């Protein structure tokens, strides 16, 4: 996955890395406000002050690393943060006198443990965070119960807050990361689809031109074929120029969009083929511009295939209409091919069937080895 396709994941990680220090800052403010009172009332003031200083130091490292790296998943504060939470819970029983262990911020260990459990859920796997917070909650409940200051229900509720917040944060972090990963995958799929579309568009643009250039560069190409190829090469050059400037290519000498002008354009330059056009019955049927262009290219592609592969002695191009639909049939008596064992190439599949099908025009291809190939194009008559 390229850097461009991980933007959502990076944004999600940066968001979590901003929220986590903010959550810790809330706890730090409460600890700092009560630390003076805690030192004065502590049984062992020095030990209490050192423990508080250690928590403050680890928290500062947490904040700095999250803001600097934009991620909570990397940091030297991970293990010290968990260790201090486990140490602080029993330490309050030893360092503070009775009456201060539960329900005061001089005993900040429970609030700190809640925060540690919640933040651990952002860098541990969800299941690991939940297990760690349950263990920390059970540890806290045991030491709160030993203080004998409140009922076991109060102690249990205080202890359950640790895994409770951890579960919520774990679910939220998991959801945000999954959502970001889905967005990145969707972006990557869109990029791949765009590349595939551009490749197909490129193939559609140059398919016939490459056939012409290949024949022009082949020393074995018969001399009688070269004039037609040069005409077609000139037409393809014009078409590519119009394509690059996003301008439509009109029928030579005629601005009408009809089946007749479409076939006149498509057949131009194929004088080397044994063509027998019979188009009068459908020549005057009007076509939409996009259908006219696609049909002209489709017929030209069919004739390029005949020239390259069919070895035909006769190629009939017939046009007809019944008033509601128009039909163009290109038939040759060449070598044909087995449709079961030989799939259609890019020209017949994409440039003929698919390109016309997208415009509501049907292309039917029938071929039998030794008996030639017939392509029937049928479309609705425009109002």
Short mmCIF file of C-alpha atoms in Angstrom, two decimals:
data_model
loop_
_atom_site.label_atom_id
_atom_site.label_comp_id
_atom_site.label_asym_id
_atom_site.label_seq_id
_atom_site.Cartn_x
_atom_site.Cartn_y
_atom_site.Cartn_z
CA UNK A 1 0.00 0.00 0.00
CA UNK A 2 1.47 3.33 -1.09
CA UNK A 3 1.88 6.32 1.25
CA UNK A 4 -0.94 8.12 -0.58
CA UNK A 5 -3.36 5.32 0.26
CA UNK A 6 -2.67 5.38 4.02
CA UNK A 7 -3.82 8.94 4.58
CA UNK A 8 -6.95 7.95 6.49
CA UNK A 9 -5.01 5.59 8.75
CA UNK A 10 -2.45 8.30 9.51
CA UNK A 11 -5.19 10.79 10.30
CA UNK A 12 -6.89 8.31 12.63
CA UNK A 13 -3.60 7.63 14.44
CA UNK A 14 -2.91 11.35 14.78
CA UNK A 15 -6.39 11.88 16.19
CA UNK A 16 -5.88 9.17 18.81
CA UNK A 17 -2.43 10.59 19.55
CA UNK A 18 -4.00 14.00 20.26
CA UNK A 19 -6.85 12.69 22.42
CA UNK A 20 -4.61 10.48 24.58
CA UNK A 21 -2.38 13.32 25.90
CA UNK A 22 -5.49 15.42 26.50
CA UNK A 23 -6.97 12.63 28.64
CA UNK A 24 -3.74 12.35 30.60
CA UNK A 25 -3.56 16.13 31.09
CA UNK A 26 -6.93 16.05 32.84
CA UNK A 27 -5.57 13.53 35.35
CA UNK A 28 -2.30 15.44 35.75
CA UNK A 29 -4.13 18.64 36.64
CA UNK A 30 -6.09 16.81 39.34
CA UNK A 31 -2.92 15.19 40.70
CA UNK A 32 -0.97 18.48 40.74
CA UNK A 33 -3.80 20.32 42.49
CA UNK A 34 -3.93 17.75 45.29
CA UNK A 35 -0.23 16.88 45.61
CA UNK A 36 0.47 19.54 48.25
CA UNK A 37 -2.30 18.29 50.49
CA UNK A 38 -1.19 14.72 49.84
CA UNK A 39 2.41 15.39 50.89
CA UNK A 40 1.25 17.14 54.08
CA UNK A 41 -1.08 14.31 55.08
CA UNK A 42 1.10 11.38 53.90
CA UNK A 43 2.61 8.99 56.42
CA UNK A 44 5.75 8.88 54.26
CA UNK A 45 5.85 12.29 52.51
CA UNK A 46 9.10 11.67 50.62
CA UNK A 47 7.94 8.36 49.14
CA UNK A 48 4.60 9.93 48.25
CA UNK A 49 6.35 12.86 46.52
CA UNK A 50 8.72 10.53 44.61
CA UNK A 51 5.85 8.34 43.41
CA UNK A 52 3.92 11.41 42.25
CA UNK A 53 7.01 12.77 40.50
CA UNK A 54 7.49 9.45 38.67
CA UNK A 55 3.90 9.57 37.42
CA UNK A 56 4.35 13.17 36.29
CA UNK A 57 7.60 12.32 34.48
CA UNK A 58 6.14 9.34 32.64
CA UNK A 59 3.09 11.41 31.71
CA UNK A 60 5.25 14.20 30.28
CA UNK A 61 7.11 11.63 28.16
CA UNK A 62 3.75 10.24 27.00
CA UNK A 63 2.51 13.68 25.96
CA UNK A 64 5.73 14.65 24.17
CA UNK A 65 6.07 11.37 22.28
CA UNK A 66 2.43 11.31 21.18
CA UNK A 67 2.60 14.84 19.86
CA UNK A 68 6.01 14.34 18.23
CA UNK A 69 5.36 10.98 16.55
CA UNK A 70 1.62 11.33 15.90
CA UNK A 71 1.01 7.84 17.26
CA UNK A 72 0.31 6.16 20.59
CA UNK A 73 1.64 2.83 19.34
CA UNK A 74 5.28 3.84 19.72
CA UNK A 75 6.64 5.11 23.03
CA UNK A 76 8.98 4.28 25.90
CA UNK A 77 6.21 5.22 28.34
CA UNK A 78 4.11 2.08 27.70
CA UNK A 79 5.65 -0.30 30.24
CA UNK A 80 6.47 2.34 32.93
CA UNK A 81 2.87 3.61 32.75
CA UNK A 82 1.43 0.16 33.45
CA UNK A 83 3.97 -0.59 36.18
CA UNK A 84 3.28 2.68 37.99
CA UNK A 85 -0.49 2.02 37.91
CA UNK A 86 0.06 -1.39 39.54
CA UNK A 87 2.45 0.10 42.12
CA UNK A 88 0.35 3.16 42.96
CA UNK A 89 -2.77 1.24 44.01
CA UNK A 90 -1.19 -0.60 46.98
CA UNK A 91 1.13 2.36 47.68
CA UNK A 92 -1.81 4.57 48.66
CA UNK A 93 -2.70 2.11 51.46
CA UNK A 94 0.84 2.43 52.81
CA UNK A 95 1.57 6.10 52.20
CA UNK A 96 -1.72 7.71 53.29
CA UNK A 97 -3.45 7.59 56.67
CA UNK A 98 -6.89 6.04 57.16
CA UNK A 99 -9.70 8.09 55.73
CA UNK A 100 -7.65 9.29 52.76
CA UNK A 101 -7.33 6.11 50.66
CA UNK A 102 -10.85 6.15 49.16
CA UNK A 103 -12.78 9.17 47.92
CA UNK A 104 -9.99 11.78 47.93
CA UNK A 105 -7.63 13.04 45.23
CA UNK A 106 -4.76 12.84 47.67
CA UNK A 107 -5.20 9.16 46.80
CA UNK A 108 -4.97 9.67 43.06
CA UNK A 109 -4.08 6.03 42.26
CA UNK A 110 -7.58 4.93 41.21
CA UNK A 111 -8.09 7.88 38.86
CA UNK A 112 -4.63 7.32 37.43
CA UNK A 113 -5.29 3.58 36.97
CA UNK A 114 -8.52 4.35 35.11
CA UNK A 115 -6.59 6.62 32.76
CA UNK A 116 -3.77 4.09 32.31
CA UNK A 117 -6.25 1.32 31.46
CA UNK A 118 -8.05 3.55 28.95
CA UNK A 119 -4.83 4.68 27.23
CA UNK A 120 -3.46 1.14 27.14
CA UNK A 121 -6.50 0.28 25.02
CA UNK A 122 -5.15 2.61 22.33
CA UNK A 123 -1.80 0.86 21.88
CA UNK A 124 -2.54 -2.72 22.95
CA UNK A 125 -4.65 -5.12 20.93
CA UNK A 126 -8.30 -4.87 22.08
CA UNK A 127 -8.33 -8.27 23.75
CA UNK A 128 -5.00 -7.62 25.48
CA UNK A 129 -6.20 -4.21 26.69
CA UNK A 130 -9.39 -5.70 28.12
CA UNK A 131 -7.50 -8.49 29.90
CA UNK A 132 -4.94 -6.04 31.30
CA UNK A 133 -7.65 -3.64 32.54
CA UNK A 134 -9.63 -6.46 34.16
CA UNK A 135 -6.51 -7.59 35.98
CA UNK A 136 -5.74 -4.00 37.05
CA UNK A 137 -9.34 -3.55 38.21
CA UNK A 138 -9.20 -6.76 40.29
CA UNK A 139 -5.88 -5.60 41.76
CA UNK A 140 -7.37 -2.25 42.66
CA UNK A 141 -10.46 -3.83 44.24
CA UNK A 142 -8.31 -6.02 46.49
CA UNK A 143 -6.37 -3.04 47.87
CA UNK A 144 -9.43 -0.84 48.22
CA UNK A 145 -11.11 -3.60 50.21
CA UNK A 146 -8.07 -3.83 52.52
CA UNK A 147 -8.45 -0.16 53.38
CA UNK A 148 -11.76 -0.90 55.16
CA UNK A 149 -13.00 2.63 54.49
CA UNK A 150 -16.15 2.02 52.43
CA UNK A 151 -18.53 -0.80 51.53
CA UNK A 152 -17.49 -3.53 49.16
CA UNK A 153 -20.09 -2.26 46.66
CA UNK A 154 -18.37 1.12 46.52
CA UNK A 155 -14.99 -0.51 46.16
CA UNK A 156 -16.29 -2.79 43.40
CA UNK A 157 -17.81 0.12 41.50
CA UNK A 158 -14.55 2.06 41.74
CA UNK A 159 -12.58 -0.95 40.53
CA UNK A 160 -14.98 -1.72 37.66
CA UNK A 161 -14.46 1.78 36.31
CA UNK A 162 -10.95 0.74 35.21
CA UNK A 163 -11.99 -2.02 32.75
CA UNK A 164 -15.19 -0.13 31.90
CA UNK A 165 -13.37 2.84 30.41
CA UNK A 166 -10.76 0.56 28.84
CA UNK A 167 -13.45 -1.41 26.97
CA UNK A 168 -15.06 1.78 25.67
CA UNK A 169 -11.74 3.23 24.47
CA UNK A 170 -10.67 -0.12 22.96
CA UNK A 171 -13.89 -0.34 20.96
CA UNK A 172 -13.62 3.27 19.84
CA UNK A 173 -9.97 2.94 18.80
CA UNK A 174 -10.70 -0.33 16.98
CA UNK A 175 -13.65 1.25 15.14
CA UNK A 176 -11.67 4.35 14.12
CA UNK A 177 -8.76 2.26 12.82
CA UNK A 178 -11.06 -0.14 10.97
CA UNK A 179 -12.93 2.78 9.44
CA UNK A 180 -9.65 4.39 8.37
CA UNK A 181 -8.39 1.09 6.92
CA UNK A 182 -11.63 0.70 4.93
CA UNK A 183 -11.26 4.24 3.62
CA UNK A 184 -7.67 3.54 2.59
CA UNK A 185 -8.70 0.30 0.88
CA UNK A 186 -11.52 2.09 -0.93
CA UNK A 187 -9.06 4.73 -2.10
CA UNK A 188 -6.63 2.05 -3.27
CA UNK A 189 -9.43 0.23 -5.11
CA UNK A 190 -10.46 3.50 -6.75
CA UNK A 191 -6.87 4.13 -7.87
CA UNK A 192 -6.63 0.60 -9.30
CA UNK A 193 -9.98 1.00 -11.08
CA UNK A 194 -8.88 4.34 -12.52
CA UNK A 195 -5.64 2.82 -13.78
CA UNK A 196 -7.53 -0.06 -15.38
CA UNK A 197 -9.97 2.39 -16.98
CA UNK A 198 -7.12 4.51 -18.31
CA UNK A 199 -5.39 1.40 -19.69
CA UNK A 200 -8.58 0.30 -21.44
CA UNK A 201 -9.11 3.82 -22.77
CA UNK A 202 -5.54 3.83 -24.08
CA UNK A 203 -6.04 0.44 -25.73
CA UNK A 204 -9.25 1.64 -27.34
CA UNK A 205 -7.43 4.70 -28.63
CA UNK A 206 -4.43 2.97 -30.21
CA UNK A 207 -5.72 -0.51 -31.08
CA UNK A 208 -6.47 0.14 -34.76
CA UNK A 209 -3.51 2.50 -35.12
CA UNK A 210 -1.09 -0.22 -34.00
CA UNK A 211 -2.51 -2.63 -36.60
CA UNK A 212 -1.95 -0.04 -39.31
CA UNK A 213 1.59 0.75 -38.15
CA UNK A 214 2.46 -2.93 -37.93
CA UNK A 215 1.40 -3.50 -41.54
CA UNK A 216 3.15 -0.34 -42.73
CA UNK A 217 6.41 -1.44 -41.10
CA UNK A 218 6.17 -5.02 -42.39
CA UNK A 219 8.30 -5.52 -45.52
CA UNK A 220 6.02 -8.38 -46.60
CA UNK A 221 2.92 -6.16 -46.80
CA UNK A 222 1.75 -6.20 -50.45
CA UNK A 223 2.34 -2.98 -52.36
CA UNK A 224 -1.32 -2.70 -53.35
CA UNK A 225 -2.26 -2.49 -49.65
CA UNK A 226 0.08 0.41 -48.84
CA UNK A 227 -2.00 3.28 -50.35
CA UNK A 228 -5.01 2.32 -48.25
CA UNK A 229 -2.85 1.94 -45.17
CA UNK A 230 -1.40 5.41 -45.69
CA UNK A 231 -4.89 6.86 -45.94
CA UNK A 232 -5.88 5.08 -42.76
CA UNK A 233 -2.69 6.13 -41.00
CA UNK A 234 -3.46 9.74 -41.88
CA UNK A 235 -7.01 9.33 -40.59
CA UNK A 236 -5.79 7.72 -37.37
CA UNK A 237 -3.32 10.58 -36.90
CA UNK A 238 -6.17 13.06 -37.28
CA UNK A 239 -8.34 11.06 -34.90
CA UNK A 240 -5.59 10.96 -32.26
CA UNK A 241 -5.05 14.70 -32.60
CA UNK A 242 -8.77 15.28 -32.14
CA UNK A 243 -8.75 12.88 -29.20
CA UNK A 244 -5.93 14.79 -27.51
CA UNK A 245 -7.80 18.08 -28.00
CA UNK A 246 -11.13 16.48 -26.99
CA UNK A 247 -12.82 17.39 -30.28
CA UNK A 248 -15.12 15.08 -32.27
CA UNK A 249 -13.97 13.69 -35.61
CA UNK A 250 -16.51 14.27 -38.39
CA UNK A 251 -17.25 12.23 -41.47
CA UNK A 252 -15.10 13.28 -44.43
CA UNK A 253 -17.01 15.85 -46.51
CA UNK A 254 -20.34 15.22 -44.77
CA UNK A 255 -21.58 16.49 -41.42
CA UNK A 256 -24.67 14.26 -41.37
CA UNK A 257 -24.71 11.47 -38.80
CA UNK A 258 -26.18 8.56 -40.76
CA UNK A 259 -25.43 4.90 -41.24
CA UNK A 260 -24.23 5.75 -44.76
CA UNK A 261 -21.68 8.36 -43.69
CA UNK A 262 -20.60 6.13 -40.83
CA UNK A 263 -19.86 3.25 -43.20
CA UNK A 264 -18.18 5.58 -45.71
CA UNK A 265 -15.82 6.66 -42.96
CA UNK A 266 -15.24 3.11 -41.67
CA UNK A 267 -14.54 1.65 -45.13
CA UNK A 268 -12.18 4.44 -46.12
CA UNK A 269 -8.72 2.98 -46.86
CA UNK A 270 -9.78 -0.67 -47.14
CA UNK A 271 -9.62 -0.74 -50.94
CA UNK A 272 -7.21 -3.69 -50.72
CA UNK A 273 -10.03 -5.86 -49.34
CA UNK A 274 -12.55 -7.55 -51.69
CA UNK A 275 -15.35 -5.34 -50.36
CA UNK A 276 -18.92 -5.60 -51.63
CA UNK A 277 -20.93 -2.83 -49.96
CA UNK A 278 -24.72 -2.99 -50.07
CA UNK A 279 -25.78 -0.16 -47.77
CA UNK A 280 -28.51 1.72 -49.63
CA UNK A 281 -31.41 0.24 -47.64
CA UNK A 282 -30.12 1.62 -44.34
CA UNK A 283 -27.87 4.46 -45.45
CA UNK A 284 -30.22 7.31 -44.50
CA UNK A 285 -30.87 6.19 -40.89
CA UNK A 286 -29.78 9.00 -38.55
CA UNK A 287 -27.42 8.15 -35.68
CA UNK A 288 -26.50 9.92 -32.49
CA UNK A 289 -22.98 11.32 -32.59
CA UNK A 290 -21.63 8.92 -29.97
CA UNK A 291 -23.24 5.93 -31.71
CA UNK A 292 -21.93 7.12 -35.10
CA UNK A 293 -18.37 7.37 -33.75
CA UNK A 294 -18.44 4.04 -31.90
CA UNK A 295 -20.03 2.19 -34.82
CA UNK A 296 -17.50 3.60 -37.31
CA UNK A 297 -14.63 2.47 -35.11
CA UNK A 298 -16.25 -0.93 -34.57
CA UNK A 299 -16.67 -1.55 -38.31
CA UNK A 300 -13.09 -0.39 -38.94
CA UNK A 301 -11.85 -2.76 -36.23
CA UNK A 302 -13.76 -5.65 -37.86
CA UNK A 303 -12.18 -4.85 -41.21
CA UNK A 304 -8.73 -4.61 -39.66
CA UNK A 305 -9.28 -8.13 -38.26
CA UNK A 306 -10.38 -9.35 -41.69
CA UNK A 307 -7.27 -7.83 -43.28
CA UNK A 308 -4.93 -9.29 -40.63
CA UNK A 309 -6.42 -12.74 -40.07
CA UNK A 310 -9.24 -13.79 -42.40
CA UNK A 311 -7.57 -14.37 -45.84
CA UNK A 312 -11.01 -13.63 -47.27
CA UNK A 313 -11.94 -13.65 -50.97
CA UNK A 314 -15.12 -11.69 -50.36
CA UNK A 315 -16.23 -9.21 -47.67
CA UNK A 316 -19.85 -8.07 -47.74
CA UNK A 317 -20.95 -4.96 -45.85
CA UNK A 318 -24.73 -4.71 -45.72
CA UNK A 319 -26.95 -2.10 -44.09
CA UNK A 320 -30.73 -2.25 -43.59
CA UNK A 321 -33.55 -0.93 -41.42
CA UNK A 322 -37.07 -1.94 -40.49
CA UNK A 323 -38.04 1.52 -39.28
CA UNK A 324 -37.47 0.88 -35.59
CA UNK A 325 -33.94 -0.57 -35.73
CA UNK A 326 -30.98 -0.31 -38.07
CA UNK A 327 -28.61 -3.15 -38.88
CA UNK A 328 -25.12 -3.40 -40.30
CA UNK A 329 -23.68 -6.83 -41.18
CA UNK A 330 -20.02 -7.40 -42.05
CA UNK A 331 -19.45 -10.93 -43.42
CA UNK A 332 -16.37 -12.55 -44.86
CA UNK A 333 -15.68 -15.98 -46.36
CA UNK A 334 -12.27 -16.31 -44.69
CA UNK A 335 -10.79 -18.96 -42.43
CA UNK A 336 -13.02 -18.16 -39.45
CA UNK A 337 -12.27 -19.40 -35.93
CA UNK A 338 -13.69 -21.65 -33.23
CA UNK A 339 -15.63 -19.45 -30.80
CA UNK A 340 -15.60 -22.17 -28.15
CA UNK A 341 -11.82 -22.57 -27.97
CA UNK A 342 -10.66 -19.14 -29.16
CA UNK A 343 -11.96 -16.26 -27.05
CA UNK A 344 -12.53 -12.90 -28.67
CA UNK A 345 -9.52 -10.61 -28.73
CA UNK A 346 -9.48 -7.05 -27.42
CA UNK A 347 -10.79 -5.62 -30.71
CA UNK A 348 -13.90 -7.79 -31.04
CA UNK A 349 -14.63 -8.01 -27.32
CA UNK A 350 -13.94 -4.47 -26.14
CA UNK A 351 -13.86 -2.19 -29.17
CA UNK A 352 -16.86 -3.83 -30.86
CA UNK A 353 -19.17 -5.59 -28.39
CA UNK A 354 -18.45 -3.66 -25.19
CA UNK A 355 -18.10 -0.18 -26.71
CA UNK A 356 -21.35 -0.55 -28.66
CA UNK A 357 -23.16 -2.29 -25.82
CA UNK A 358 -22.54 0.69 -23.54
CA UNK A 359 -24.50 2.81 -26.03
CA UNK A 360 -27.43 0.40 -26.36
CA UNK A 361 -26.23 -1.12 -29.63
CA UNK A 362 -25.93 -4.91 -29.88
CA UNK A 363 -23.11 -6.69 -31.68
CA UNK A 364 -23.45 -10.39 -32.48
CA UNK A 365 -20.40 -12.31 -33.68
CA UNK A 366 -20.66 -15.67 -35.40
CA UNK A 367 -17.73 -17.62 -36.79
CA UNK A 368 -17.11 -21.17 -37.96
CA UNK A 369 -13.66 -22.52 -38.87
CA UNK A 370 -13.31 -22.62 -42.65
CA UNK A 371 -16.64 -20.83 -43.22
CA UNK A 372 -15.81 -17.24 -42.35
CA UNK A 373 -17.04 -14.73 -39.80
CA UNK A 374 -20.12 -12.55 -39.62
CA UNK A 375 -20.62 -9.57 -37.29
CA UNK A 376 -24.13 -8.12 -36.99
CA UNK A 377 -24.59 -4.69 -35.39
CA UNK A 378 -28.14 -3.72 -34.44
CA UNK A 379 -29.24 -0.44 -32.88
CA UNK A 380 -32.45 1.53 -32.33
CA UNK A 381 -33.44 4.22 -34.78
CA UNK A 382 -33.08 7.62 -33.11
CA UNK A 383 -36.13 9.87 -32.89
#
